[in-house]
Coordinates of C-alpha atoms in Angstrom, one line a residue:
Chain L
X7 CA -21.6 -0.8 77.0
X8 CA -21.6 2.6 75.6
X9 CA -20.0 2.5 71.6
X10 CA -19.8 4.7 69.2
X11 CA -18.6 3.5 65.5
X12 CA -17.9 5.3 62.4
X13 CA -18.1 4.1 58.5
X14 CA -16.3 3.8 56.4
X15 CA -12.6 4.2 57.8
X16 CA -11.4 5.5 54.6
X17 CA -13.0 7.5 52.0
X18 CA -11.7 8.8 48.8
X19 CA -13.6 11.4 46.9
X20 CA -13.1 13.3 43.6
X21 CA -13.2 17.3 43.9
X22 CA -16.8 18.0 43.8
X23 CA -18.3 13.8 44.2
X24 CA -20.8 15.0 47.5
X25 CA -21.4 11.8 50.3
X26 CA -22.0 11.0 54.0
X27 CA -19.7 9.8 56.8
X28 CA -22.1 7.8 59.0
X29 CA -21.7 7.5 63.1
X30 CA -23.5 4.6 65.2
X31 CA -23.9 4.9 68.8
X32 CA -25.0 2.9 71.7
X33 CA -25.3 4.9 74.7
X34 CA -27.3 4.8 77.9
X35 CA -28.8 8.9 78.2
X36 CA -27.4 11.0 75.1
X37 CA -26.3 14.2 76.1
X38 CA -24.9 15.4 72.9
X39 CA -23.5 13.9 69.7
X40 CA -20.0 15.7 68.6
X41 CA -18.5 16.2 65.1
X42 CA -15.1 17.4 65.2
X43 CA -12.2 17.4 62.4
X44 CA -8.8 16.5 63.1
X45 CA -5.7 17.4 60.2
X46 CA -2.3 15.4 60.5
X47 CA -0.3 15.8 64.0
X48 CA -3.4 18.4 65.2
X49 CA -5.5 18.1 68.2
X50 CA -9.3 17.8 67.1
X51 CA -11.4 21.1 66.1
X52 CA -14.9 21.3 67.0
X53 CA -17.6 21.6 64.3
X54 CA -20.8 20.6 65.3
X55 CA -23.3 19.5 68.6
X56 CA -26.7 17.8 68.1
X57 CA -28.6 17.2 71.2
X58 CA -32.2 15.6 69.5
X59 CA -33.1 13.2 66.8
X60 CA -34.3 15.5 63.8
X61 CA -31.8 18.1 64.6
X62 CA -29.5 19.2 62.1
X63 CA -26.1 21.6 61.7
X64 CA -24.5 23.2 58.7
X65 CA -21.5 24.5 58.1
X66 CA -19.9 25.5 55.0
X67 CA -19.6 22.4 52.7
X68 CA -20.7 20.4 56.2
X69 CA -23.9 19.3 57.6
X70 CA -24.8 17.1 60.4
X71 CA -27.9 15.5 60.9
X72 CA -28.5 12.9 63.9
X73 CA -31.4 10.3 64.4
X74 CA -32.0 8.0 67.7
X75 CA -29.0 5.5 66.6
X76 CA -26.7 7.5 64.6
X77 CA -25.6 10.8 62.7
X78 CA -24.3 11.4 59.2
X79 CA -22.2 14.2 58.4
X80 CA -23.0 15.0 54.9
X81 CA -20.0 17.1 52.3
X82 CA -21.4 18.2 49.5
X83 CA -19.2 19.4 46.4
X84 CA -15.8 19.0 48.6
X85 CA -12.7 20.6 48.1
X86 CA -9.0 19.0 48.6
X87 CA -9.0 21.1 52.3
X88 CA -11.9 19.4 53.4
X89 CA -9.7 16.1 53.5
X90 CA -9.1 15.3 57.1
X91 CA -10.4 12.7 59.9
X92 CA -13.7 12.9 61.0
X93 CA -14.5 12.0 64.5
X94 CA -17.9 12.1 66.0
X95 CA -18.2 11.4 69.6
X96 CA -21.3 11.5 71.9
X97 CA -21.4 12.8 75.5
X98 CA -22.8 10.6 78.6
X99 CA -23.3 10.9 82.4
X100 CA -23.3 13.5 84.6
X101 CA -19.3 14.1 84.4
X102 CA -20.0 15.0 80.4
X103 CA -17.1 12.5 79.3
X104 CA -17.0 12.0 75.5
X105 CA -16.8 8.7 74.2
X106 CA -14.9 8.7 70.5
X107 CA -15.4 6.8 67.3
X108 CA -12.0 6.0 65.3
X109 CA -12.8 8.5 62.8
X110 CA -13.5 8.6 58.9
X111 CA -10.1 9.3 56.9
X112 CA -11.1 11.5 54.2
X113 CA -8.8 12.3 51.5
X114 CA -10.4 14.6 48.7
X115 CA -8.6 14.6 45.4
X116 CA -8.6 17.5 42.7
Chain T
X4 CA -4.3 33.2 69.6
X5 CA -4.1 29.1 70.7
X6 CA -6.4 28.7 74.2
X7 CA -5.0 25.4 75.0
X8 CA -1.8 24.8 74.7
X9 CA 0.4 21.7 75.0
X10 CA 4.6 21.3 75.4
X11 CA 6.7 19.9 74.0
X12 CA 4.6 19.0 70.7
X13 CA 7.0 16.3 70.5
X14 CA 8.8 14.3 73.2
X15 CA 11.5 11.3 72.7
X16 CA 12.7 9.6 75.2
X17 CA 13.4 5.8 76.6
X18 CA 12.2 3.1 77.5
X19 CA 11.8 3.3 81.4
X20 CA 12.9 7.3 81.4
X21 CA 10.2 9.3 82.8
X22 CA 8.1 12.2 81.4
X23 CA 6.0 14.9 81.8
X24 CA 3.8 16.8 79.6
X25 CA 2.4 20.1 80.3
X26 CA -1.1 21.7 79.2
X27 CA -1.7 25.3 79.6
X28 CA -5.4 27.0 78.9
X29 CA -6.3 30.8 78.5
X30 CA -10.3 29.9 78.4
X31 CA -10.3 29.7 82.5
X32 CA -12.4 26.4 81.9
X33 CA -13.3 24.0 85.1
X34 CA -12.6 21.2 83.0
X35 CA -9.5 19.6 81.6
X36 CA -9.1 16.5 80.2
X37 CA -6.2 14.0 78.8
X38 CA -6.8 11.5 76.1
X39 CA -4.2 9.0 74.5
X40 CA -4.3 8.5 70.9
X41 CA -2.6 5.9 69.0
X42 CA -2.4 6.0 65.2
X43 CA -5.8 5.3 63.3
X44 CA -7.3 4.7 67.3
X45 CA -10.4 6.8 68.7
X46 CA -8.8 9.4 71.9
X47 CA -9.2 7.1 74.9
X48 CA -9.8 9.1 77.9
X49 CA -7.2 8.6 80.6
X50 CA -8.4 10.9 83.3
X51 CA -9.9 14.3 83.8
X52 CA -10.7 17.4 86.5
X53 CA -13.5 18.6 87.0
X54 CA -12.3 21.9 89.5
X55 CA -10.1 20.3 91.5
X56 CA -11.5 16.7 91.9
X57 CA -9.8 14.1 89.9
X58 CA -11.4 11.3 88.2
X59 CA -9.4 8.4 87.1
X60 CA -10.2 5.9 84.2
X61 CA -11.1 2.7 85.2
X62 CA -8.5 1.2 82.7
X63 CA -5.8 4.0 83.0
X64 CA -2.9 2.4 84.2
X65 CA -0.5 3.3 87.1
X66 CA 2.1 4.5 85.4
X67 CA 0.2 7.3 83.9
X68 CA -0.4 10.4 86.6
X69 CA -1.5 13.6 86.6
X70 CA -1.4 16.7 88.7
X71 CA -3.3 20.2 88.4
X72 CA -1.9 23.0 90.6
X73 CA -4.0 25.8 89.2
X74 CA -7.0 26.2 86.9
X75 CA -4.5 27.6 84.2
X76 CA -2.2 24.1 84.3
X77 CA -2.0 20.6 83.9
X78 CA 0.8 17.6 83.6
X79 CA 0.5 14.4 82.6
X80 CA 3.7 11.9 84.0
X81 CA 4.3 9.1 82.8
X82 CA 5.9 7.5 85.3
X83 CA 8.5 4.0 83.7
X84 CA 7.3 4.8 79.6
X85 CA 7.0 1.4 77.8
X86 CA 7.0 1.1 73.9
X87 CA 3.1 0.8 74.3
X88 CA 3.3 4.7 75.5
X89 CA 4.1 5.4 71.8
X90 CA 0.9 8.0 71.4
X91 CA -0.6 11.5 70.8
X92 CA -1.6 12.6 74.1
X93 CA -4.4 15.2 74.0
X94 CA -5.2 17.8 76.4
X95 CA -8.8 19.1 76.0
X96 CA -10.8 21.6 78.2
X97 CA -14.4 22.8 78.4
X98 CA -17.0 24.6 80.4
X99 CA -19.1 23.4 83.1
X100 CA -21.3 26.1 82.5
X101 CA -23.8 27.0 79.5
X102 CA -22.5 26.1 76.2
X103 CA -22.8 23.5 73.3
X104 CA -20.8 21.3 75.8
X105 CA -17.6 21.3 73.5
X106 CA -14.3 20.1 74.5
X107 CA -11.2 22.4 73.1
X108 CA -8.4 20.3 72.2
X109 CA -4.6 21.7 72.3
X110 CA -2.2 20.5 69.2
X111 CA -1.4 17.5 71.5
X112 CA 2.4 16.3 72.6
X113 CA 3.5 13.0 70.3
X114 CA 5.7 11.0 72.3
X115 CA 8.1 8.5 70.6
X116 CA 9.2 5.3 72.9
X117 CA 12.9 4.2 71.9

């Protein structure tokens, strides 16, 4: 059965303390691993796509990397607006359907 | 300018009481998509378009229906609302044709079961 799970649930960082979300995944023909952030009562914003193991994406304070069984999203030096949920989803099938994680809670304290 | 857009952003009503939820999109994608997310939960897909054709979840259940009368539009019903309803429902959209794949997600309609 195709999974994807996320560690840890909640993570608590000082303004500036840098660390990495982490993002398992089982699933039968990987067409695309998806970061996205989602703030309080928001829909979900896209950040990155990785299609291959050894690919990696950077954005900002953000980057992705992704191997064959998972993908970290790395924040280095955060800032208090980086605290949000991180979900990271991966895309199967023909039909393209995503398939979300429960997401990282991060909260980033000044 | 929002591209997909959901209303209302919040919805109370009760138990038994139908609804409806609306999704708009400005990005003319083929594609649209709603998810149901409960607190702290991962979006669980409840059904999607892909043009026209209409794909159910497996595990959706039968009080949950949608329609889509144009590219631009789609409604979620929910048809006798139980207090298991209680959720974030998400509309999201995306191309069938060349791009990273992405879904765009509107600010989502939070529904309240009393």
């Amino acid at each position: 059965e195709d999974q994807v799970t996320q560690s840890p649930e909640a993570l608590r960082l000082q303004e500036g303390e840098s660390s990495s979300l982490n993002c398992s995944y089982t699933v039968s023909g990987l067409r695309g691993l998806f970061w996205y952030r989602q703030d309080p009562g928001k829909g979900p914003e896209f950040l990155f796509t990785l299609y291959s193991a050894g690919e990696e994406k950077e954005k900002e304070r953000l980057k992705a990397t992704l191997t064959k069984k998972e993908s970290f999203l790395h924040i280095t030096a955060p800032k208090p607006e980086d605290s949000a949920t991180y979900l990271c989803a991966v895309r199967r099938g023909s039909q393209g359907n995503l398939i979300f994680g429960k997401g990282t809670k991060l909260s980033v304290k000044p | 300018d929002a591209m997909v857009i959901q209303n209302p952003r919040y919805q109370v009503t009760q138990f038994g009481k139908p609804v409806t939820l609306s999704c708009s999109q400005t990005l003319n994608h083929n594609v649209m998509y709603w998810y149901q997310q409960k607190s702290s939960q991962a979006p669980k897909l409840l059904f999607h378009y892909y043009d026209k054709d209409f794909n159910n979840e497996a595990d959706t259940p039968d009080n949950f229906q949608s329609r889509r009368p144009n590219t631009s539009f789609c409604f979620l019903d929910i048809r006798s609302p139980g207090l298991g309803d209680a959720a974030m429902y998400l509309c999201a959209t995306r191309t069938s044709g060349r791009s990273t794949g992405e879904l765009f997600f509107g600010e989502g309609s939070r529904l309240t079961v009393l």
